[in-house]
Backbone as a chain_set.jsonl record, in Angstrom:
{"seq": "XXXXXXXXXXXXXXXXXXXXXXXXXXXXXXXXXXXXXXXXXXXXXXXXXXXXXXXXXXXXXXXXXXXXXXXXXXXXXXXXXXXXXXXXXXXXXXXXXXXXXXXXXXXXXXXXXXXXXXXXXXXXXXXXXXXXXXXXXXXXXXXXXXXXXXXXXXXXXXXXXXXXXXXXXXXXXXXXXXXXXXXXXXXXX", "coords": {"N": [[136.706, 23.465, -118.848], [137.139, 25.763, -121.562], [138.821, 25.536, -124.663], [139.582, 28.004, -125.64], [139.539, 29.08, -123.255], [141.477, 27.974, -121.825], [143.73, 28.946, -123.428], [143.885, 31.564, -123.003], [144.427, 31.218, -119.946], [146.853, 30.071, -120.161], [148.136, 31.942, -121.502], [148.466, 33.93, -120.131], [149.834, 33.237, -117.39], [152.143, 32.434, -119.042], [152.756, 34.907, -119.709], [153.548, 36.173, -117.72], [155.535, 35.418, -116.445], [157.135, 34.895, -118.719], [157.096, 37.397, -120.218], [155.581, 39.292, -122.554], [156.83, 39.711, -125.413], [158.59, 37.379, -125.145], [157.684, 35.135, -125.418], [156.116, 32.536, -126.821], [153.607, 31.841, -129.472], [153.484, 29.128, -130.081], [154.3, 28.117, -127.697], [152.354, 28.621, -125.83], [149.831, 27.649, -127.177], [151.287, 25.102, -126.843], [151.128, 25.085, -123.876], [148.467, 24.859, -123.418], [147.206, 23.1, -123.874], [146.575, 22.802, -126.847], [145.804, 22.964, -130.55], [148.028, 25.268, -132.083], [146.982, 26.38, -134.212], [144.37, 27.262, -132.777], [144.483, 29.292, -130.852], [144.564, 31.276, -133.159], [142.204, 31.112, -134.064], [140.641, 32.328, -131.798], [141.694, 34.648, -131.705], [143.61, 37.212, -133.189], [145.975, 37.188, -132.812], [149.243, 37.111, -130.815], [149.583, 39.567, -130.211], [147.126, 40.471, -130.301], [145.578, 38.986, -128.522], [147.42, 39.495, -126.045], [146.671, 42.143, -125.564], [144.044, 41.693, -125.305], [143.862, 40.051, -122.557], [145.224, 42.01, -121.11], [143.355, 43.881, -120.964], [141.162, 42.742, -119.707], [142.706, 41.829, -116.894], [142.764, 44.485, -115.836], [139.911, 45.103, -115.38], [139.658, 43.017, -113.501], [141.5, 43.871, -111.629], [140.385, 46.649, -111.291], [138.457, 45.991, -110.178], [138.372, 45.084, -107.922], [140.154, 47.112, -106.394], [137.96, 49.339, -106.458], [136.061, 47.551, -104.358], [137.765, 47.403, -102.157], [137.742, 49.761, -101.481], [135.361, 50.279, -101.264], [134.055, 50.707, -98.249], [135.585, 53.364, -97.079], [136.221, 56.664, -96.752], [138.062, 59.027, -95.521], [140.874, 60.368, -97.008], [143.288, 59.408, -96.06], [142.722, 56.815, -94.937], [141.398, 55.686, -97.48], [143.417, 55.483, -99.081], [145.382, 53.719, -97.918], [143.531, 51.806, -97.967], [143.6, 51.287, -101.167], [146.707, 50.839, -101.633], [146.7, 48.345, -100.032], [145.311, 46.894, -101.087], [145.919, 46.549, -104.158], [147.733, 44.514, -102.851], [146.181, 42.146, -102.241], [144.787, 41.737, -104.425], [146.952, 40.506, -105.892], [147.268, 38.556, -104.078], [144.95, 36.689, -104.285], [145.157, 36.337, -107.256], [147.777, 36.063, -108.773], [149.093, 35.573, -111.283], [147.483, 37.545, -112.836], [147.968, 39.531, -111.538], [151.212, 40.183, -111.777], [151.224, 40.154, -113.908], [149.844, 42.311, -114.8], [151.613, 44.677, -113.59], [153.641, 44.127, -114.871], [153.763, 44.365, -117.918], [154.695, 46.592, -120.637], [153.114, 49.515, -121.532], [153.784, 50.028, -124.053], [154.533, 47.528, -125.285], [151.182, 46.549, -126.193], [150.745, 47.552, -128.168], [149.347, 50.619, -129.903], [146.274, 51.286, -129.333], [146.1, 50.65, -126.604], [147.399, 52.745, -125.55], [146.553, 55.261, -124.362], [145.591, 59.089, -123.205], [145.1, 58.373, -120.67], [144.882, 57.503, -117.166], [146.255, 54.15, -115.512], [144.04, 52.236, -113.885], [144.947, 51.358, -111.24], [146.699, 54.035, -110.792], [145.141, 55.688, -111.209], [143.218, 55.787, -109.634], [144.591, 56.107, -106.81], [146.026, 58.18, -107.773], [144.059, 60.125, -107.227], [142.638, 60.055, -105.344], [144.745, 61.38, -103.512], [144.958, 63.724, -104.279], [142.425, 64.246, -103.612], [143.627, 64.355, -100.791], [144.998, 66.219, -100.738], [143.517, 68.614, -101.229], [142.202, 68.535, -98.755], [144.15, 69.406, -96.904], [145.174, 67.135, -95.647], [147.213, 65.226, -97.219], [150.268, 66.568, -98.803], [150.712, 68.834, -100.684], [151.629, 68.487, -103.981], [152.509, 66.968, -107.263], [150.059, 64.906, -107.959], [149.534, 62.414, -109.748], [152.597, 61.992, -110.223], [153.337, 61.463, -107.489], [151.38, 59.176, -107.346], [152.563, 57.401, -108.881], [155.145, 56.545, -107.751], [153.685, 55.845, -105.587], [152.95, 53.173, -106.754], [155.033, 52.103, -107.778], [156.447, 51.491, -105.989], [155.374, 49.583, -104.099], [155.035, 47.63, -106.553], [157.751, 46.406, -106.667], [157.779, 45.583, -103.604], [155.706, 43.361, -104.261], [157.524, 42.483, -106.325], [159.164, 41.149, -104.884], [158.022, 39.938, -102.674], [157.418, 37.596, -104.362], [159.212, 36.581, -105.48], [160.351, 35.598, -102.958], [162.031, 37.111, -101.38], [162.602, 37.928, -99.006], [163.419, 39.047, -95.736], [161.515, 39.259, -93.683], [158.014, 39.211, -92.807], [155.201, 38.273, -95.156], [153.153, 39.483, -94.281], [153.904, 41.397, -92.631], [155.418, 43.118, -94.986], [153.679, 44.253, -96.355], [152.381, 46.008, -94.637], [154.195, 47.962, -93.956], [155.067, 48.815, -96.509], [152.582, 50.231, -96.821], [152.68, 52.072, -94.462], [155.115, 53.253, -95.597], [153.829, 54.208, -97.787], [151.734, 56.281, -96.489], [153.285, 57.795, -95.438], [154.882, 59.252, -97.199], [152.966, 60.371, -98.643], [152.008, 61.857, -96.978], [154.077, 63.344, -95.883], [155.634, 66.967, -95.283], [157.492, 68.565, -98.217], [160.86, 68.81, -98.357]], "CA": [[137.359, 24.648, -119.371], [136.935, 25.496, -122.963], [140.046, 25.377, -125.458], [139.804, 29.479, -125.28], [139.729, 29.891, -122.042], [143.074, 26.93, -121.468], [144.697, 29.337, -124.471], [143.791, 32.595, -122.321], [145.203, 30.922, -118.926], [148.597, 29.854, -120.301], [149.309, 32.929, -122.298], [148.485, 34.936, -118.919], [150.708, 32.676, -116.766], [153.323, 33.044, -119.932], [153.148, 36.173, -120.351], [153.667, 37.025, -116.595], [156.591, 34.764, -115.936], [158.392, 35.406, -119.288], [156.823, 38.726, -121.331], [155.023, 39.302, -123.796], [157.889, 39.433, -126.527], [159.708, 36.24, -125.624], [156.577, 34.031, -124.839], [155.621, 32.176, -128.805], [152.372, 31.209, -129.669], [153.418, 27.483, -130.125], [154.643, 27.77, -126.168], [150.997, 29.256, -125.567], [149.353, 26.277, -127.442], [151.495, 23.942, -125.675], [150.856, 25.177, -122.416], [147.434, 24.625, -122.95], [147.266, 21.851, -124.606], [145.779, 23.09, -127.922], [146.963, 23.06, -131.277], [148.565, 26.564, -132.304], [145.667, 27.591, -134.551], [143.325, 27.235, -132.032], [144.602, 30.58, -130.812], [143.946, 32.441, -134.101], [140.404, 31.149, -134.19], [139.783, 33.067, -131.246], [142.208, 35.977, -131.528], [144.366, 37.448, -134.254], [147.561, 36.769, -132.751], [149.725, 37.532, -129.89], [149.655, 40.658, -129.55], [145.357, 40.669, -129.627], [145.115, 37.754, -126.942], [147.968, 40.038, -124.869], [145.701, 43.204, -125.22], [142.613, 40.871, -124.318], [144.119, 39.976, -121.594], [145.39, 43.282, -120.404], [141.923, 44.735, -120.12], [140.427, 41.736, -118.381], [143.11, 41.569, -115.731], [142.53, 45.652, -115.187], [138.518, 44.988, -115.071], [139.58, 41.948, -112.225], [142.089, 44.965, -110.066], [139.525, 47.737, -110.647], [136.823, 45.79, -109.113], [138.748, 44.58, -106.393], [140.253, 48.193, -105.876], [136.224, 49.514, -105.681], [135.581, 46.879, -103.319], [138.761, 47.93, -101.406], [137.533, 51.37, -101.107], [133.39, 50.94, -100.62], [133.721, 51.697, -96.957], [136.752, 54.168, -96.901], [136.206, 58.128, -97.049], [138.82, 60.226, -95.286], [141.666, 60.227, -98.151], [144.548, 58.379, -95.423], [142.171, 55.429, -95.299], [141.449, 55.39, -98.79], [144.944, 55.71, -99.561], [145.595, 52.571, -97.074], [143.031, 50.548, -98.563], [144.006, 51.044, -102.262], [147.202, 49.737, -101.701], [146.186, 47.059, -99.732], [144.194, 46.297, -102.743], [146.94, 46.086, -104.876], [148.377, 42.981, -102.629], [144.859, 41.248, -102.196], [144.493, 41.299, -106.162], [148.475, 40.024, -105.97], [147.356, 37.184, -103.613], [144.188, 36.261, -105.44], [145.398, 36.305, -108.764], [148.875, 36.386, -108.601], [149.437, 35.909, -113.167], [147.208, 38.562, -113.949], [148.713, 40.912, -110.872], [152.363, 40.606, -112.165], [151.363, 40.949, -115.724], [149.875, 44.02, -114.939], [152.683, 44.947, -112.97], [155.384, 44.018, -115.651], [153.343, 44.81, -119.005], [154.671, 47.549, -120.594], [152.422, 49.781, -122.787], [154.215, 49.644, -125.7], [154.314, 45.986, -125.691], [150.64, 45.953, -126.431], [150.65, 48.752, -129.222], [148.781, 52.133, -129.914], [145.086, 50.66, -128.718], [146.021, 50.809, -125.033], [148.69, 54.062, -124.994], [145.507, 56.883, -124.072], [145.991, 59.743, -122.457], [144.414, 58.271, -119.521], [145.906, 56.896, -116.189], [145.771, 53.379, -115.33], [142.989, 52.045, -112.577], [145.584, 52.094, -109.833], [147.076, 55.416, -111.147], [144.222, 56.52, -111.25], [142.694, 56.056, -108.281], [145.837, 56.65, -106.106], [146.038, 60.025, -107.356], [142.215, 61.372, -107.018], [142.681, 60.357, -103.57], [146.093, 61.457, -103.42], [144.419, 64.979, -104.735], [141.457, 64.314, -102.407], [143.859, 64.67, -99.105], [145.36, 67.772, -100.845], [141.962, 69.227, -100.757], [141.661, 68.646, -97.589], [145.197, 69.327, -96.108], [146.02, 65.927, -95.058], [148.32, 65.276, -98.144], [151.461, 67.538, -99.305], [150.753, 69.656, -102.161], [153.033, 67.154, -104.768], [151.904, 66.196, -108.523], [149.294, 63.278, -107.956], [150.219, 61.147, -110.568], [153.917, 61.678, -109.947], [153.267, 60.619, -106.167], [151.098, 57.69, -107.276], [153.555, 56.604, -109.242], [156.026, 56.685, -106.556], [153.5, 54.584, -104.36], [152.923, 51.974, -107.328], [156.544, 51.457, -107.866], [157.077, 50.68, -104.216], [153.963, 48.106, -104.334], [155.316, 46.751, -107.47], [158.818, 46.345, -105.892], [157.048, 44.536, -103.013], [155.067, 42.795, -104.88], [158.144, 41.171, -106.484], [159.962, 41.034, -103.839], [157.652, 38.243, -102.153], [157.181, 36.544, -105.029], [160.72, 35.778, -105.033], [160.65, 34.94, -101.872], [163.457, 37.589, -101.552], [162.365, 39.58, -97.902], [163.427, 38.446, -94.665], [160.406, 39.776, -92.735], [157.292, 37.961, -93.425], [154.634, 38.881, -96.389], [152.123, 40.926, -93.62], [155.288, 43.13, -91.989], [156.206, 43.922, -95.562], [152.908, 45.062, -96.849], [152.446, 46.916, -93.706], [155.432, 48.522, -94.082], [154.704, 48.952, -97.714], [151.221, 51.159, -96.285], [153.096, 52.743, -94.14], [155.49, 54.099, -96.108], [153.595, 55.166, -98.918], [150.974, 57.259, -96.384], [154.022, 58.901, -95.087], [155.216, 59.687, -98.742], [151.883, 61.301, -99.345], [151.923, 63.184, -96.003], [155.051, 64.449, -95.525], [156.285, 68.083, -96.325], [158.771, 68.324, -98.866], [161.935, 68.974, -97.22]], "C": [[137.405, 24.529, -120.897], [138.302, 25.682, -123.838], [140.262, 27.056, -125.46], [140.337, 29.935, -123.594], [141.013, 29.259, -121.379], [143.465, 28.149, -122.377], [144.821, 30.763, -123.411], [144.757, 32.327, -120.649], [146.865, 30.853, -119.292], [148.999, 30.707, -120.64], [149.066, 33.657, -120.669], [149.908, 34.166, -118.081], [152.127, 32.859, -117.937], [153.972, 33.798, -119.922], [153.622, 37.12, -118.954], [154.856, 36.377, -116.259], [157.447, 35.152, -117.231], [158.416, 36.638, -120.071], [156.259, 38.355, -122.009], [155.705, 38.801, -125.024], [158.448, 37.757, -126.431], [158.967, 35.015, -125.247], [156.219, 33.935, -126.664], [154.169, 31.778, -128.53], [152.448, 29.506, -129.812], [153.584, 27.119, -128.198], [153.075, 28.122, -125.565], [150.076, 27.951, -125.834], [149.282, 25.509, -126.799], [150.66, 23.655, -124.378], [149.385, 24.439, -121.544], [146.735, 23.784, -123.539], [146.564, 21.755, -125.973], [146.566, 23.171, -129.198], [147.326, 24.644, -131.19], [147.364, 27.148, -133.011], [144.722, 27.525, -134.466], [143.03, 28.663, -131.239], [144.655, 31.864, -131.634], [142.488, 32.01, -134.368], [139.998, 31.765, -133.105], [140.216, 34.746, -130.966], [142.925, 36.146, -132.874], [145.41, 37.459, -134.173], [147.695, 36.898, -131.375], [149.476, 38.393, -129.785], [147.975, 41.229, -129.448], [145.188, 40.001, -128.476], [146.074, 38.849, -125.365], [147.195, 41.41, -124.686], [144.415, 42.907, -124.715], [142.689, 40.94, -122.665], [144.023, 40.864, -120.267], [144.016, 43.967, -119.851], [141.259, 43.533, -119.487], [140.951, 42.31, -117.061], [142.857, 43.512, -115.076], [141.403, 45.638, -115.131], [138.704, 44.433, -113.97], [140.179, 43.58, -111.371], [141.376, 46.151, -110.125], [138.606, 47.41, -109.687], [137.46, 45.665, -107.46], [139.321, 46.183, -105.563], [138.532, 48.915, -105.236], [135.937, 48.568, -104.491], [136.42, 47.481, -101.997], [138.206, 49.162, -100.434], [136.533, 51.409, -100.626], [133.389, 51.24, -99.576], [134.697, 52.743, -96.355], [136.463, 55.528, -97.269], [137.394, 58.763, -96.69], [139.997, 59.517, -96.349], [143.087, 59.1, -97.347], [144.195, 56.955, -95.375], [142.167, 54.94, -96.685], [142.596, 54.909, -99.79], [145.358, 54.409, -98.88], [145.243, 51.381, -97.979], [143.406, 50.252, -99.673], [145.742, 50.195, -102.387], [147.309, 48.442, -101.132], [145.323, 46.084, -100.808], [144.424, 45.366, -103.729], [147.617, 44.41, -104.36], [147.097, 42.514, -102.913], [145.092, 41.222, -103.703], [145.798, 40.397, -106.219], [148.109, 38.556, -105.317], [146.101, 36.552, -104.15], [144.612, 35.93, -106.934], [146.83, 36.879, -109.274], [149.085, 36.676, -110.253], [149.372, 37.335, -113.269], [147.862, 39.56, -112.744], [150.261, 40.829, -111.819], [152.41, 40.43, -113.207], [150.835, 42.043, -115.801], [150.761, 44.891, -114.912], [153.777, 45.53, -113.835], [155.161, 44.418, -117.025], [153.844, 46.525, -119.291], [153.573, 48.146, -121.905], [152.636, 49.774, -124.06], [154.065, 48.717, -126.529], [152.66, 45.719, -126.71], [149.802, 46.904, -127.514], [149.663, 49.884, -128.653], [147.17, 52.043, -128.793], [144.951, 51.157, -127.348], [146.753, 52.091, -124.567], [147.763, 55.283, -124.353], [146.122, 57.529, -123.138], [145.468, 59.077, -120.798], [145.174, 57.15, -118.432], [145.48, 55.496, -116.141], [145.255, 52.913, -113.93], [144.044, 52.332, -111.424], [146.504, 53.425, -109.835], [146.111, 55.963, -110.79], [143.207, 57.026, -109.782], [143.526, 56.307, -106.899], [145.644, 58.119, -106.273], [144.638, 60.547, -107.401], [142.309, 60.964, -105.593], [143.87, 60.868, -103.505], [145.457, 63.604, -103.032], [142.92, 65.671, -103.881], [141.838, 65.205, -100.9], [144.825, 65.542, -99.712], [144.745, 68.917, -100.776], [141.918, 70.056, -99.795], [142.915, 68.833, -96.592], [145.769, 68.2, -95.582], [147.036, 65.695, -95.944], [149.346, 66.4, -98.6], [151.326, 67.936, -100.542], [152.323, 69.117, -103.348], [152.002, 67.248, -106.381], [151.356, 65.025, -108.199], [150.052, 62.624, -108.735], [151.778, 60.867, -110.681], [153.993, 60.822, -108.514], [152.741, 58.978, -106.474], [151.468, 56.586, -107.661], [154.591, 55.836, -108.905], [155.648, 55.583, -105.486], [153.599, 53.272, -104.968], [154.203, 51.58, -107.722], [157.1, 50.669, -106.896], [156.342, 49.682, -103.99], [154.663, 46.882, -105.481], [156.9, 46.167, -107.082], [158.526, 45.271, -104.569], [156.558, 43.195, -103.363], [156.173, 41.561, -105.442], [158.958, 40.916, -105.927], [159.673, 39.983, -102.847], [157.18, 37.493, -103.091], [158.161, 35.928, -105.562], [161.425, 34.952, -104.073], [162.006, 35.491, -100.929], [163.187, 38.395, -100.224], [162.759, 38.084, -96.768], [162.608, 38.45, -93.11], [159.007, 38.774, -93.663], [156.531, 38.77, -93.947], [153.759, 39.889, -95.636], [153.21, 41.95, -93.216], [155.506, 43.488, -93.256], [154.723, 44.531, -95.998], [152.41, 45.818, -95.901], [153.524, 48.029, -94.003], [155.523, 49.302, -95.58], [153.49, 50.619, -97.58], [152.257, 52.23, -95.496], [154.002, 54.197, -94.471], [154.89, 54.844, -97.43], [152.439, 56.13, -98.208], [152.36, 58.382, -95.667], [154.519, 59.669, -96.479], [154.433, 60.82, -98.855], [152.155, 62.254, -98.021], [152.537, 64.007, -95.445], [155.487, 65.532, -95.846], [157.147, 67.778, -97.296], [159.6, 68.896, -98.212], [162.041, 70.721, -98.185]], "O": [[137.648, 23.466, -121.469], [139.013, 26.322, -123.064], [141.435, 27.331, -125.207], [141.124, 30.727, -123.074], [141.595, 29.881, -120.489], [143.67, 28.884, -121.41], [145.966, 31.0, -123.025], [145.61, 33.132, -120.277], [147.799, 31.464, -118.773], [150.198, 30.868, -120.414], [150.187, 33.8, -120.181], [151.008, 34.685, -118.276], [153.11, 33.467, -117.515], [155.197, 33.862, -120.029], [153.947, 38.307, -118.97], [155.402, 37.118, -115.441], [158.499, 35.737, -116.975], [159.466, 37.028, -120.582], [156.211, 37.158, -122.294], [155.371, 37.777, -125.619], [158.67, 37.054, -127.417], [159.528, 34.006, -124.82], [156.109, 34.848, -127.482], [153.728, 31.447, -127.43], [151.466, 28.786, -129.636], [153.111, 26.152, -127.601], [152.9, 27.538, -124.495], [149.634, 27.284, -124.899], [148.323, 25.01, -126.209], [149.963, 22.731, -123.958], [149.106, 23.959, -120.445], [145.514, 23.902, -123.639], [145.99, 20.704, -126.259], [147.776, 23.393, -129.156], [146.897, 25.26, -130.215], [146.784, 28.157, -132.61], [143.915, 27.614, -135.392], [141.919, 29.135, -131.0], [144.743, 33.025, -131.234], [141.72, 32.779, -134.945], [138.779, 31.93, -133.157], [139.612, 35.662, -130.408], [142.834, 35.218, -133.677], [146.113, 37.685, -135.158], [146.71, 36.854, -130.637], [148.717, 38.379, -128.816], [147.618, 42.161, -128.728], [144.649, 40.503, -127.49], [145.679, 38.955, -124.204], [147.109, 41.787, -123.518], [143.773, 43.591, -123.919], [141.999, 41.533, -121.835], [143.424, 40.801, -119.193], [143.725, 44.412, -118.741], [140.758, 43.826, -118.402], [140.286, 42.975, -116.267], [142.799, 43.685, -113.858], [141.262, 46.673, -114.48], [138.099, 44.993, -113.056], [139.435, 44.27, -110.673], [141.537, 46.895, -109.158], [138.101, 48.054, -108.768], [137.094, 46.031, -106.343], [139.012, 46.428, -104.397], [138.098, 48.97, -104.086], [135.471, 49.172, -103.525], [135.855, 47.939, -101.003], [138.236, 49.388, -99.224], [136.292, 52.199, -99.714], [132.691, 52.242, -99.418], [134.609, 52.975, -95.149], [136.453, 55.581, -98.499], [137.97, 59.182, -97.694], [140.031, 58.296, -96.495], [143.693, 58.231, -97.974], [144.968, 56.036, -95.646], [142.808, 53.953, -97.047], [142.624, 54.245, -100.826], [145.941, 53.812, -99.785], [145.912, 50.489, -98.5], [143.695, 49.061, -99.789], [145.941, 49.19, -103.07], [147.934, 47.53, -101.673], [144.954, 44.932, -101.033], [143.925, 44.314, -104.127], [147.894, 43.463, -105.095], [146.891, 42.485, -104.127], [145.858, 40.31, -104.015], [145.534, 39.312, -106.737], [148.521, 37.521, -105.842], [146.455, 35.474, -104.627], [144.044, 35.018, -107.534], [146.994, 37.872, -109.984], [149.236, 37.846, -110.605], [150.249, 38.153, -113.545], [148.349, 40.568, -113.255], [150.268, 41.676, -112.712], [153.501, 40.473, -113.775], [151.145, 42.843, -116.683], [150.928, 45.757, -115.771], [154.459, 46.555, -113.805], [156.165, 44.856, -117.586], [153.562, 47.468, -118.552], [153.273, 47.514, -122.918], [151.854, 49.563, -124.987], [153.73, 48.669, -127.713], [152.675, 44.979, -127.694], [148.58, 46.97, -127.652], [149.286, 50.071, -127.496], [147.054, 52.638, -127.721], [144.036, 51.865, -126.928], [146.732, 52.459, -123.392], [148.356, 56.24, -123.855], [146.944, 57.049, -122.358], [145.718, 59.796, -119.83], [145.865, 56.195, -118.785], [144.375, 55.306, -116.649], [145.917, 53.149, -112.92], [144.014, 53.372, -110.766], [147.0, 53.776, -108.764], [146.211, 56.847, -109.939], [142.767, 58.047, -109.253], [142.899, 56.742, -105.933], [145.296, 58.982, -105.468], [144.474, 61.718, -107.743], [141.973, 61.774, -104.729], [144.154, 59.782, -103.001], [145.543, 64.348, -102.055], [142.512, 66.807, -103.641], [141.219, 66.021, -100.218], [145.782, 65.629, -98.944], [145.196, 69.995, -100.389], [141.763, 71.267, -99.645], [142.74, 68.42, -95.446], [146.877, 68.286, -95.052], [148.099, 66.011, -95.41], [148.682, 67.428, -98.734], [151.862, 67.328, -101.468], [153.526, 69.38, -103.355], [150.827, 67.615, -106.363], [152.096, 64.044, -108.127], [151.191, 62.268, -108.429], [152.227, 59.805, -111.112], [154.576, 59.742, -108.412], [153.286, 57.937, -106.108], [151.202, 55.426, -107.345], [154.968, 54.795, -109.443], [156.355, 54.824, -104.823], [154.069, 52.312, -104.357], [154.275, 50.394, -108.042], [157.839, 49.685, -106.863], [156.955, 48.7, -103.572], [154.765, 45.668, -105.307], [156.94, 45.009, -107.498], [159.079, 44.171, -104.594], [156.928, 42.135, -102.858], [156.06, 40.347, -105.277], [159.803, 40.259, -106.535], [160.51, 39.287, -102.272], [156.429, 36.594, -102.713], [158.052, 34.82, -106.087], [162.365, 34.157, -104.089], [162.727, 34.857, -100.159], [163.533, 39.575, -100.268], [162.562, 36.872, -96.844], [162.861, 37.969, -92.006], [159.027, 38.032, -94.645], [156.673, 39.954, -93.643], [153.558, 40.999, -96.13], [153.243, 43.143, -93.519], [156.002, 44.608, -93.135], [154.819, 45.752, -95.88], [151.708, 46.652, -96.473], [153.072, 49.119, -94.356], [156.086, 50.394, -95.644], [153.645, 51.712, -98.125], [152.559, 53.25, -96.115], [153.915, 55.367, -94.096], [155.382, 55.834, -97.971], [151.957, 56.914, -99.026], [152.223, 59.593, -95.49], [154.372, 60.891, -96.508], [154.846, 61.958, -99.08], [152.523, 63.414, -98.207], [152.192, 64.989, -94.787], [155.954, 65.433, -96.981], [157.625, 66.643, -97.266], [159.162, 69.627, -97.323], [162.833, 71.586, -97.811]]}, "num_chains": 1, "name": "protein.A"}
């Protein structure tokens, strides 16, 4: 492993267990056993290595979302698999899942704020908007719904990584699926 790529591991693991803000560059160093300005020879600070980061770990959960999806068409499957997705990336690569998770945009300035949704936003609601199409979904705001499902994922999400559920990690992400295709498919009252 090269002295970049130890500086890139620890700030991820850092930056997912304590934030962005309250994680230092000397604790980053440490972590990874490098001096401190070993991490401005390959970045320009904290807050470049945490925007590095950020788009890696959303390149790793888009792909794995696409993979998720390649054999899924009708929008209830699709909708299944994507958050199923979401855990699989969570149990693969637990850091960069709950620094996605917990990153907020602000944290990692103007660069990353675009108008544009992020990968599991994004693809939540075009299927979301898919099985509105097609009548299976409830005429709702996509991106308000998908928001709705990724909150409840992310809620999950740290909810067994606390170790905090008394059902075991498949009943809750079942349960997790479940309730977010009823979400999408129910009338509004």
């Amino acid at each position: 492993m090269t002295k970049r790529d130890a500086i890139c591991e620890a700030a991820l693991d850092l930056f997912a267990e304590k934030g962005i803000e309250a994680t230092t560059t000397r604790e980053i160093a440490e972590k990874a056993g490098a001096a401190e300005g070993t991490l401005y020879r390959h970045f320009d600070g904290k807050e470049d290595l945490a925007r590095w980061l950020y788009r890696q770990c959303t390149i790793q959960l888009e792909e794995t979302l696409v993979d998720a999806t390649a054999n899924t068409s009708p929008p209830p499957d699709r909708l299944e698999a994507l958050v199923r997705g979401v855990f699989e990336f969570y149990a693969s690569k637990p850091a960069s899942c709950t620094y996605l998770l917990s990153v907020r945009e602000s944290e990692l300035g103007n660069e990353e704020t675009d108008e544009t949704l992020s990968p599991p936003l994004r693809y939540l609601a075009e299927t979301l908007e898919a099985g509105m199409d097609n009548g299976t979904f409830r005429d709702a705001p996509a991106p308000l719904v998908a928001g709705w499902i990724l909150a409840m994922v992310q809620q999950t999400v740290r909810s067994l990584k606390a170790d905090a559920l008394s059902i075991s990690p498949q009943a809750a992400i079942d349960r997790t699926v479940d309730v977010a295709l009823r979400l999408a498919e129910a009338p509004l009252p």
